[in-house]
């Protein structure tokens, strides 16, 4: 019984801890050797070989609960089991790779919650002169829109691409943002509301930003959450909304009563 090594030596040779070796014993993966005359358990070559195999399978990702049957299986069963473990590891690797990609996108604000196409449009907004605050507000609204009305989001992005090339609408947007600080009785609100409404009426495709998304929602609550997110409700914007919507309704349009949004940043 003096032939062999102690548990500490065996663990060191194999590359695991003593605690791990004892855990293998507890699970029945490696038979616990008897004690020598000095009271020490001695691990011979066969026990060390078994430990090496257990450690190798565990390091390869094989669950400890399956290692015992693998070691006792014939070559065909062993090969089939290893193939199964390999498949599970491949799936795990793909899952971890996807999580890592998600973490990289999360490092860029809400990028993980929006498709690349939407992110590119937000970047183009900055190039068109929109402020960082306006772009951030738009990004948040889009995250809500994609989550609450996913089936209409791609169509909305297609429309928004066209909107960004509409220099008149972009100018009206900036004017509407400025109008939030005006006095609600300022006559310029009437002029601005008429200008925005006339531009929409002259471009029927734009009206989808007022009527289209609502048609896709299941409830008024969803639409309201999207439409009103980030909107600065001041007395001036409230009056601008009333004037704008009244002008469209006068032309026979059925639109939701949700409050005005800057014309090129509809919900």
PDB file of C-alpha atoms in Angstrom:
ATOM      1  CA  UNK A   1       0.000   0.000   0.000  1.00  0.00           C
ATOM      2  CA  UNK A   2       3.037   2.262   0.175  1.00  0.00           C
ATOM      3  CA  UNK A   3       3.103   2.220  -3.624  1.00  0.00           C
ATOM      4  CA  UNK A   4       1.292   5.255  -4.961  1.00  0.00           C
ATOM      5  CA  UNK A   5       0.817   8.872  -3.987  1.00  0.00           C
ATOM      6  CA  UNK A   6      -1.245  10.767  -1.440  1.00  0.00           C
ATOM      7  CA  UNK A   7      -4.461  12.562  -2.326  1.00  0.00           C
ATOM      8  CA  UNK A   8      -2.653  15.886  -2.325  1.00  0.00           C
ATOM      9  CA  UNK A   9      -0.034  14.592  -4.729  1.00  0.00           C
ATOM     10  CA  UNK A  10      -2.671  12.973  -6.948  1.00  0.00           C
ATOM     11  CA  UNK A  11      -4.640  16.189  -7.127  1.00  0.00           C
ATOM     12  CA  UNK A  12      -1.493  18.142  -8.020  1.00  0.00           C
ATOM     13  CA  UNK A  13      -0.465  15.677 -10.738  1.00  0.00           C
ATOM     14  CA  UNK A  14      -3.927  15.718 -12.330  1.00  0.00           C
ATOM     15  CA  UNK A  15      -4.413  19.477 -12.017  1.00  0.00           C
ATOM     16  CA  UNK A  16      -7.381  19.647  -9.649  1.00  0.00           C
ATOM     17  CA  UNK A  17      -7.864  20.405  -5.973  1.00  0.00           C
ATOM     18  CA  UNK A  18      -8.088  17.914  -3.162  1.00  0.00           C
ATOM     19  CA  UNK A  19     -11.654  19.049  -2.653  1.00  0.00           C
ATOM     20  CA  UNK A  20     -12.411  18.147  -6.270  1.00  0.00           C
ATOM     21  CA  UNK A  21     -10.916  14.683  -5.902  1.00  0.00           C
ATOM     22  CA  UNK A  22     -13.075  14.081  -2.833  1.00  0.00           C
ATOM     23  CA  UNK A  23     -16.106  15.308  -4.762  1.00  0.00           C
ATOM     24  CA  UNK A  24     -15.322  12.767  -7.485  1.00  0.00           C
ATOM     25  CA  UNK A  25     -15.220  10.096  -4.798  1.00  0.00           C
ATOM     26  CA  UNK A  26     -18.565  11.236  -3.430  1.00  0.00           C
ATOM     27  CA  UNK A  27     -20.144  10.999  -6.892  1.00  0.00           C
ATOM     28  CA  UNK A  28     -18.680   7.557  -7.446  1.00  0.00           C
ATOM     29  CA  UNK A  29     -16.599   8.671 -10.429  1.00  0.00           C
ATOM     30  CA  UNK A  30     -13.335   7.527  -8.867  1.00  0.00           C
ATOM     31  CA  UNK A  31     -13.089   4.719  -6.318  1.00  0.00           C
ATOM     32  CA  UNK A  32     -11.572   5.865  -3.045  1.00  0.00           C
ATOM     33  CA  UNK A  33      -8.408   3.829  -2.384  1.00  0.00           C
ATOM     34  CA  UNK A  34      -7.724   2.118   0.892  1.00  0.00           C
ATOM     35  CA  UNK A  35      -5.296   3.365   3.531  1.00  0.00           C
ATOM     36  CA  UNK A  36      -1.758   2.194   4.029  1.00  0.00           C
ATOM     37  CA  UNK A  37      -0.250   1.215   7.381  1.00  0.00           C
ATOM     38  CA  UNK A  38       0.388   4.883   8.124  1.00  0.00           C
ATOM     39  CA  UNK A  39      -3.254   5.758   7.588  1.00  0.00           C
ATOM     40  CA  UNK A  40      -2.767   7.496   4.228  1.00  0.00           C
ATOM     41  CA  UNK A  41      -4.817   6.745   1.139  1.00  0.00           C
ATOM     42  CA  UNK A  42      -2.525   5.893  -1.747  1.00  0.00           C
ATOM     43  CA  UNK A  43      -3.425   6.498  -5.401  1.00  0.00           C
ATOM     44  CA  UNK A  44      -1.845   4.085  -7.852  1.00  0.00           C
ATOM     45  CA  UNK A  45      -1.494   4.437 -11.612  1.00  0.00           C
ATOM     46  CA  UNK A  46      -4.987   3.101 -12.340  1.00  0.00           C
ATOM     47  CA  UNK A  47      -6.598   5.592  -9.962  1.00  0.00           C
ATOM     48  CA  UNK A  48      -4.550   8.438 -11.441  1.00  0.00           C
ATOM     49  CA  UNK A  49      -5.553   7.422 -14.958  1.00  0.00           C
ATOM     50  CA  UNK A  50      -9.211   7.438 -13.886  1.00  0.00           C
ATOM     51  CA  UNK A  51      -8.779  10.887 -12.355  1.00  0.00           C
ATOM     52  CA  UNK A  52      -7.174  12.197 -15.548  1.00  0.00           C
ATOM     53  CA  UNK A  53     -10.069  10.919 -17.651  1.00  0.00           C
ATOM     54  CA  UNK A  54     -12.686  12.361 -15.320  1.00  0.00           C
ATOM     55  CA  UNK A  55     -10.945  15.744 -15.264  1.00  0.00           C
ATOM     56  CA  UNK A  56     -10.581  15.771 -19.069  1.00  0.00           C
ATOM     57  CA  UNK A  57     -14.271  15.020 -19.650  1.00  0.00           C
ATOM     58  CA  UNK A  58     -15.333  17.583 -17.067  1.00  0.00           C
ATOM     59  CA  UNK A  59     -13.054  20.212 -18.620  1.00  0.00           C
ATOM     60  CA  UNK A  60     -14.589  19.432 -22.039  1.00  0.00           C
ATOM     61  CA  UNK A  61     -17.996  20.316 -20.691  1.00  0.00           C
ATOM     62  CA  UNK A  62     -19.435  16.897 -19.980  1.00  0.00           C
ATOM     63  CA  UNK A  63     -21.777  17.098 -16.954  1.00  0.00           C
ATOM     64  CA  UNK A  64     -20.382  15.220 -13.964  1.00  0.00           C
ATOM     65  CA  UNK A  65     -23.597  13.222 -13.745  1.00  0.00           C
ATOM     66  CA  UNK A  66     -22.869  11.734 -17.189  1.00  0.00           C
ATOM     67  CA  UNK A  67     -19.139  11.050 -16.833  1.00  0.00           C
ATOM     68  CA  UNK A  68     -19.482   7.784 -14.941  1.00  0.00           C
ATOM     69  CA  UNK A  69     -21.605   6.138 -17.650  1.00  0.00           C
ATOM     70  CA  UNK A  70     -19.283   7.457 -20.344  1.00  0.00           C
ATOM     71  CA  UNK A  71     -16.198   5.954 -18.741  1.00  0.00           C
ATOM     72  CA  UNK A  72     -17.930   2.602 -18.394  1.00  0.00           C
ATOM     73  CA  UNK A  73     -19.373   2.596 -21.939  1.00  0.00           C
ATOM     74  CA  UNK A  74     -18.019   0.706 -24.936  1.00  0.00           C
ATOM     75  CA  UNK A  75     -16.302   2.614 -27.742  1.00  0.00           C
ATOM     76  CA  UNK A  76     -19.458   3.041 -29.881  1.00  0.00           C
ATOM     77  CA  UNK A  77     -21.576   4.330 -27.011  1.00  0.00           C
ATOM     78  CA  UNK A  78     -18.718   6.594 -25.900  1.00  0.00           C
ATOM     79  CA  UNK A  79     -18.396   8.119 -29.395  1.00  0.00           C
ATOM     80  CA  UNK A  80     -22.146   8.698 -29.637  1.00  0.00           C
ATOM     81  CA  UNK A  81     -22.240  10.346 -26.220  1.00  0.00           C
ATOM     82  CA  UNK A  82     -19.299  12.593 -27.078  1.00  0.00           C
ATOM     83  CA  UNK A  83     -21.082  13.680 -30.263  1.00  0.00           C
ATOM     84  CA  UNK A  84     -24.102  14.626 -28.195  1.00  0.00           C
ATOM     85  CA  UNK A  85     -21.995  16.633 -25.762  1.00  0.00           C
ATOM     86  CA  UNK A  86     -20.268  18.367 -28.675  1.00  0.00           C
ATOM     87  CA  UNK A  87     -23.638  19.390 -30.085  1.00  0.00           C
ATOM     88  CA  UNK A  88     -24.684  20.814 -26.714  1.00  0.00           C
ATOM     89  CA  UNK A  89     -21.427  22.748 -26.439  1.00  0.00           C
ATOM     90  CA  UNK A  90     -21.864  24.176 -29.943  1.00  0.00           C
ATOM     91  CA  UNK A  91     -25.316  25.407 -29.007  1.00  0.00           C
ATOM     92  CA  UNK A  92     -23.920  26.908 -25.821  1.00  0.00           C
ATOM     93  CA  UNK A  93     -21.132  28.646 -27.734  1.00  0.00           C
ATOM     94  CA  UNK A  94     -23.656  30.139 -30.148  1.00  0.00           C
ATOM     95  CA  UNK A  95     -25.757  31.346 -27.226  1.00  0.00           C
ATOM     96  CA  UNK A  96     -22.752  32.938 -25.521  1.00  0.00           C
ATOM     97  CA  UNK A  97     -21.632  34.539 -28.777  1.00  0.00           C
ATOM     98  CA  UNK A  98     -25.073  36.075 -29.191  1.00  0.00           C
ATOM     99  CA  UNK A  99     -24.972  37.347 -25.603  1.00  0.00           C
ATOM    100  CA  UNK A 100     -21.563  38.908 -26.168  1.00  0.00           C
ATOM    101  CA  UNK A 101     -22.839  40.644 -29.291  1.00  0.00           C
ATOM    102  CA  UNK A 102     -25.800  41.928 -27.274  1.00  0.00           C
ATOM    103  CA  UNK A 103     -23.456  43.304 -24.610  1.00  0.00           C
ATOM    104  CA  UNK A 104     -21.469  45.144 -27.269  1.00  0.00           C
ATOM    105  CA  UNK A 105     -24.677  46.693 -28.585  1.00  0.00           C
ATOM    106  CA  UNK A 106     -25.828  47.593 -25.085  1.00  0.00           C
ATOM    107  CA  UNK A 107     -22.622  49.556 -24.658  1.00  0.00           C
ATOM    108  CA  UNK A 108     -24.067  51.918 -27.277  1.00  0.00           C
ATOM    109  CA  UNK A 109     -27.206  52.973 -25.414  1.00  0.00           C
ATOM    110  CA  UNK A 110     -30.402  51.486 -26.832  1.00  0.00           C
ATOM    111  CA  UNK A 111     -28.615  49.978 -29.842  1.00  0.00           C
ATOM    112  CA  UNK A 112     -29.428  46.485 -28.617  1.00  0.00           C
ATOM    113  CA  UNK A 113     -33.136  47.315 -28.730  1.00  0.00           C
ATOM    114  CA  UNK A 114     -33.171  48.675 -32.285  1.00  0.00           C
ATOM    115  CA  UNK A 115     -32.154  47.182 -35.638  1.00  0.00           C
ATOM    116  CA  UNK A 116     -29.071  48.503 -37.419  1.00  0.00           C
ATOM    117  CA  UNK A 117     -31.296  50.272 -39.928  1.00  0.00           C
ATOM    118  CA  UNK A 118     -32.909  52.348 -37.196  1.00  0.00           C
ATOM    119  CA  UNK A 119     -29.535  53.174 -35.637  1.00  0.00           C
ATOM    120  CA  UNK A 120     -28.274  54.384 -39.034  1.00  0.00           C
ATOM    121  CA  UNK A 121     -31.303  56.662 -39.384  1.00  0.00           C
ATOM    122  CA  UNK A 122     -30.673  58.136 -35.944  1.00  0.00           C
ATOM    123  CA  UNK A 123     -27.110  58.888 -36.994  1.00  0.00           C
ATOM    124  CA  UNK A 124     -28.408  60.554 -40.143  1.00  0.00           C
ATOM    125  CA  UNK A 125     -30.629  62.755 -38.000  1.00  0.00           C
ATOM    126  CA  UNK A 126     -27.519  64.171 -36.354  1.00  0.00           C
ATOM    127  CA  UNK A 127     -26.142  64.885 -39.799  1.00  0.00           C
ATOM    128  CA  UNK A 128     -29.323  66.757 -40.683  1.00  0.00           C
ATOM    129  CA  UNK A 129     -28.840  69.154 -37.790  1.00  0.00           C
ATOM    130  CA  UNK A 130     -31.082  67.618 -35.145  1.00  0.00           C
ATOM    131  CA  UNK A 131     -29.788  68.056 -31.613  1.00  0.00           C
ATOM    132  CA  UNK A 132     -28.523  65.155 -29.520  1.00  0.00           C
ATOM    133  CA  UNK A 133     -31.522  65.605 -27.209  1.00  0.00           C
ATOM    134  CA  UNK A 134     -33.962  65.361 -30.132  1.00  0.00           C
ATOM    135  CA  UNK A 135     -32.241  62.238 -31.438  1.00  0.00           C
ATOM    136  CA  UNK A 136     -32.272  60.672 -27.968  1.00  0.00           C
ATOM    137  CA  UNK A 137     -35.987  61.376 -27.601  1.00  0.00           C
ATOM    138  CA  UNK A 138     -36.646  59.876 -31.029  1.00  0.00           C
ATOM    139  CA  UNK A 139     -34.579  56.802 -30.141  1.00  0.00           C
ATOM    140  CA  UNK A 140     -36.630  56.208 -27.014  1.00  0.00           C
ATOM    141  CA  UNK A 141     -39.867  56.584 -28.947  1.00  0.00           C
ATOM    142  CA  UNK A 142     -38.658  54.061 -31.497  1.00  0.00           C
ATOM    143  CA  UNK A 143     -37.743  51.553 -28.807  1.00  0.00           C
ATOM    144  CA  UNK A 144     -41.304  51.796 -27.532  1.00  0.00           C
ATOM    145  CA  UNK A 145     -42.778  51.605 -31.031  1.00  0.00           C
ATOM    146  CA  UNK A 146     -40.772  48.495 -31.929  1.00  0.00           C
ATOM    147  CA  UNK A 147     -41.777  46.784 -28.685  1.00  0.00           C
ATOM    148  CA  UNK A 148     -45.468  47.736 -28.754  1.00  0.00           C
ATOM    149  CA  UNK A 149     -46.175  47.674 -32.500  1.00  0.00           C
ATOM    150  CA  UNK A 150     -43.420  45.486 -34.023  1.00  0.00           C
ATOM    151  CA  UNK A 151     -45.410  44.558 -37.126  1.00  0.00           C
ATOM    152  CA  UNK A 152     -45.471  48.171 -38.318  1.00  0.00           C
ATOM    153  CA  UNK A 153     -41.934  49.210 -37.432  1.00  0.00           C
ATOM    154  CA  UNK A 154     -40.220  48.353 -40.735  1.00  0.00           C
ATOM    155  CA  UNK A 155     -42.839  50.270 -42.702  1.00  0.00           C
ATOM    156  CA  UNK A 156     -42.376  53.225 -40.394  1.00  0.00           C
ATOM    157  CA  UNK A 157     -38.603  53.227 -40.934  1.00  0.00           C
ATOM    158  CA  UNK A 158     -39.119  53.177 -44.702  1.00  0.00           C
ATOM    159  CA  UNK A 159     -41.328  56.229 -44.362  1.00  0.00           C
ATOM    160  CA  UNK A 160     -38.871  57.958 -42.066  1.00  0.00           C
ATOM    161  CA  UNK A 161     -36.073  57.507 -44.612  1.00  0.00           C
ATOM    162  CA  UNK A 162     -38.177  59.560 -47.031  1.00  0.00           C
ATOM    163  CA  UNK A 163     -38.962  62.137 -44.366  1.00  0.00           C
ATOM    164  CA  UNK A 164     -35.281  62.831 -43.682  1.00  0.00           C
ATOM    165  CA  UNK A 165     -34.856  63.912 -47.304  1.00  0.00           C
ATOM    166  CA  UNK A 166     -37.768  66.358 -47.013  1.00  0.00           C
ATOM    167  CA  UNK A 167     -35.936  69.595 -46.235  1.00  0.00           C
ATOM    168  CA  UNK A 168     -39.195  71.521 -45.837  1.00  0.00           C
ATOM    169  CA  UNK A 169     -40.463  69.110 -43.222  1.00  0.00           C
ATOM    170  CA  UNK A 170     -37.153  69.133 -41.369  1.00  0.00           C
ATOM    171  CA  UNK A 171     -37.324  72.934 -41.204  1.00  0.00           C
ATOM    172  CA  UNK A 172     -40.901  72.778 -39.907  1.00  0.00           C
ATOM    173  CA  UNK A 173     -39.780  70.293 -37.271  1.00  0.00           C
ATOM    174  CA  UNK A 174     -37.188  72.669 -35.926  1.00  0.00           C
ATOM    175  CA  UNK A 175     -39.751  75.453 -35.916  1.00  0.00           C
ATOM    176  CA  UNK A 176     -42.194  73.276 -33.949  1.00  0.00           C
ATOM    177  CA  UNK A 177     -39.524  72.545 -31.341  1.00  0.00           C
ATOM    178  CA  UNK A 178     -38.897  76.271 -30.934  1.00  0.00           C
ATOM    179  CA  UNK A 179     -42.638  76.914 -30.655  1.00  0.00           C
ATOM    180  CA  UNK A 180     -42.809  74.993 -27.356  1.00  0.00           C
ATOM    181  CA  UNK A 181     -41.479  78.113 -25.622  1.00  0.00           C
ATOM    182  CA  UNK A 182     -43.900  80.554 -27.266  1.00  0.00           C
ATOM    183  CA  UNK A 183     -46.898  82.142 -25.627  1.00  0.00           C
ATOM    184  CA  UNK A 184     -50.015  80.046 -26.370  1.00  0.00           C
ATOM    185  CA  UNK A 185     -51.681  83.147 -27.873  1.00  0.00           C
ATOM    186  CA  UNK A 186     -48.788  83.835 -30.229  1.00  0.00           C
ATOM    187  CA  UNK A 187     -50.246  84.282 -33.746  1.00  0.00           C
ATOM    188  CA  UNK A 188     -47.237  82.442 -35.151  1.00  0.00           C
ATOM    189  CA  UNK A 189     -48.755  79.218 -33.832  1.00  0.00           C
ATOM    190  CA  UNK A 190     -51.656  79.574 -36.284  1.00  0.00           C
ATOM    191  CA  UNK A 191     -49.219  80.141 -39.124  1.00  0.00           C
ATOM    192  CA  UNK A 192     -47.047  77.195 -38.144  1.00  0.00           C
ATOM    193  CA  UNK A 193     -49.966  74.801 -37.677  1.00  0.00           C
ATOM    194  CA  UNK A 194     -51.342  75.776 -41.095  1.00  0.00           C
ATOM    195  CA  UNK A 195     -47.936  75.369 -42.731  1.00  0.00           C
ATOM    196  CA  UNK A 196     -47.417  71.912 -41.231  1.00  0.00           C
ATOM    197  CA  UNK A 197     -50.939  70.742 -42.052  1.00  0.00           C
ATOM    198  CA  UNK A 198     -50.696  72.048 -45.623  1.00  0.00           C
ATOM    199  CA  UNK A 199     -47.412  70.226 -46.109  1.00  0.00           C
ATOM    200  CA  UNK A 200     -48.954  66.991 -44.874  1.00  0.00           C
ATOM    201  CA  UNK A 201     -52.007  67.427 -47.080  1.00  0.00           C
ATOM    202  CA  UNK A 202     -49.790  68.088 -50.087  1.00  0.00           C
ATOM    203  CA  UNK A 203     -47.871  64.878 -49.365  1.00  0.00           C
ATOM    204  CA  UNK A 204     -50.382  62.081 -48.631  1.00  0.00           C
ATOM    205  CA  UNK A 205     -47.611  59.654 -47.730  1.00  0.00           C
ATOM    206  CA  UNK A 206     -46.810  61.806 -44.704  1.00  0.00           C
ATOM    207  CA  UNK A 207     -50.275  61.288 -43.311  1.00  0.00           C
ATOM    208  CA  UNK A 208     -49.309  57.713 -42.475  1.00  0.00           C
ATOM    209  CA  UNK A 209     -47.272  59.118 -39.619  1.00  0.00           C
ATOM    210  CA  UNK A 210     -50.483  60.503 -38.137  1.00  0.00           C
ATOM    211  CA  UNK A 211     -52.923  57.726 -38.989  1.00  0.00           C
ATOM    212  CA  UNK A 212     -50.962  54.615 -39.950  1.00  0.00           C
ATOM    213  CA  UNK A 213     -49.371  53.503 -36.723  1.00  0.00           C
ATOM    214  CA  UNK A 214     -52.580  53.909 -34.756  1.00  0.00           C
ATOM    215  CA  UNK A 215     -54.339  51.569 -37.171  1.00  0.00           C
ATOM    216  CA  UNK A 216     -51.872  48.850 -36.228  1.00  0.00           C
ATOM    217  CA  UNK A 217     -52.280  49.123 -32.463  1.00  0.00           C
ATOM    218  CA  UNK A 218     -54.525  46.830 -30.483  1.00  0.00           C
ATOM    219  CA  UNK A 219     -55.533  49.466 -27.994  1.00  0.00           C
ATOM    220  CA  UNK A 220     -55.551  53.228 -27.669  1.00  0.00           C
ATOM    221  CA  UNK A 221     -53.265  52.851 -24.672  1.00  0.00           C
ATOM    222  CA  UNK A 222     -50.405  51.510 -26.790  1.00  0.00           C
ATOM    223  CA  UNK A 223     -50.702  54.330 -29.260  1.00  0.00           C
ATOM    224  CA  UNK A 224     -50.845  56.966 -26.542  1.00  0.00           C
ATOM    225  CA  UNK A 225     -47.738  55.570 -24.838  1.00  0.00           C
ATOM    226  CA  UNK A 226     -45.812  55.831 -28.098  1.00  0.00           C
ATOM    227  CA  UNK A 227     -47.209  59.143 -29.301  1.00  0.00           C
ATOM    228  CA  UNK A 228     -46.768  61.030 -26.072  1.00  0.00           C
ATOM    229  CA  UNK A 229     -43.382  59.689 -25.033  1.00  0.00           C
ATOM    230  CA  UNK A 230     -40.867  62.490 -24.696  1.00  0.00           C
ATOM    231  CA  UNK A 231     -43.299  65.126 -25.876  1.00  0.00           C
ATOM    232  CA  UNK A 232     -42.864  68.469 -24.147  1.00  0.00           C
ATOM    233  CA  UNK A 233     -46.370  69.468 -23.192  1.00  0.00           C
ATOM    234  CA  UNK A 234     -46.481  73.246 -22.878  1.00  0.00           C
ATOM    235  CA  UNK A 235     -49.482  75.513 -23.409  1.00  0.00           C
ATOM    236  CA  UNK A 236     -48.026  76.427 -26.795  1.00  0.00           C
ATOM    237  CA  UNK A 237     -47.606  72.817 -27.983  1.00  0.00           C
ATOM    238  CA  UNK A 238     -51.110  71.977 -26.759  1.00  0.00           C
ATOM    239  CA  UNK A 239     -52.564  74.798 -28.840  1.00  0.00           C
ATOM    240  CA  UNK A 240     -50.388  73.884 -31.805  1.00  0.00           C
ATOM    241  CA  UNK A 241     -51.748  70.335 -31.589  1.00  0.00           C
ATOM    242  CA  UNK A 242     -55.322  71.575 -31.552  1.00  0.00           C
ATOM    243  CA  UNK A 243     -54.787  73.838 -34.545  1.00  0.00           C
ATOM    244  CA  UNK A 244     -52.890  71.204 -36.523  1.00  0.00           C
ATOM    245  CA  UNK A 245     -55.444  68.466 -35.909  1.00  0.00           C
ATOM    246  CA  UNK A 246     -58.377  70.805 -36.573  1.00  0.00           C
ATOM    247  CA  UNK A 247     -56.900  71.682 -39.966  1.00  0.00           C
ATOM    248  CA  UNK A 248     -56.569  68.017 -40.901  1.00  0.00           C
ATOM    249  CA  UNK A 249     -60.031  67.142 -39.644  1.00  0.00           C
ATOM    250  CA  UNK A 250     -61.443  70.012 -41.682  1.00  0.00           C
ATOM    251  CA  UNK A 251     -60.196  68.099 -44.718  1.00  0.00           C
ATOM    252  CA  UNK A 252     -62.096  64.985 -43.611  1.00  0.00           C
ATOM    253  CA  UNK A 253     -59.210  63.087 -42.034  1.00  0.00           C
ATOM    254  CA  UNK A 254     -59.854  60.845 -39.048  1.00  0.00           C
ATOM    255  CA  UNK A 255     -56.904  61.229 -36.734  1.00  0.00           C
ATOM    256  CA  UNK A 256     -56.337  60.379 -33.060  1.00  0.00           C
ATOM    257  CA  UNK A 257     -56.583  63.090 -30.425  1.00  0.00           C
ATOM    258  CA  UNK A 258     -53.219  62.481 -28.822  1.00  0.00           C
ATOM    259  CA  UNK A 259     -51.367  65.766 -29.011  1.00  0.00           C
ATOM    260  CA  UNK A 260     -48.934  67.210 -31.504  1.00  0.00           C
ATOM    261  CA  UNK A 261     -45.522  65.783 -32.232  1.00  0.00           C
ATOM    262  CA  UNK A 262     -42.790  67.550 -34.240  1.00  0.00           C
ATOM    263  CA  UNK A 263     -43.768  66.802 -37.837  1.00  0.00           C
ATOM    264  CA  UNK A 264     -40.777  64.702 -38.871  1.00  0.00           C
ATOM    265  CA  UNK A 265     -40.646  62.832 -35.565  1.00  0.00           C
ATOM    266  CA  UNK A 266     -44.072  61.213 -35.344  1.00  0.00           C
ATOM    267  CA  UNK A 267     -44.694  58.271 -33.067  1.00  0.00           C
TER     268      UNK A 267
END
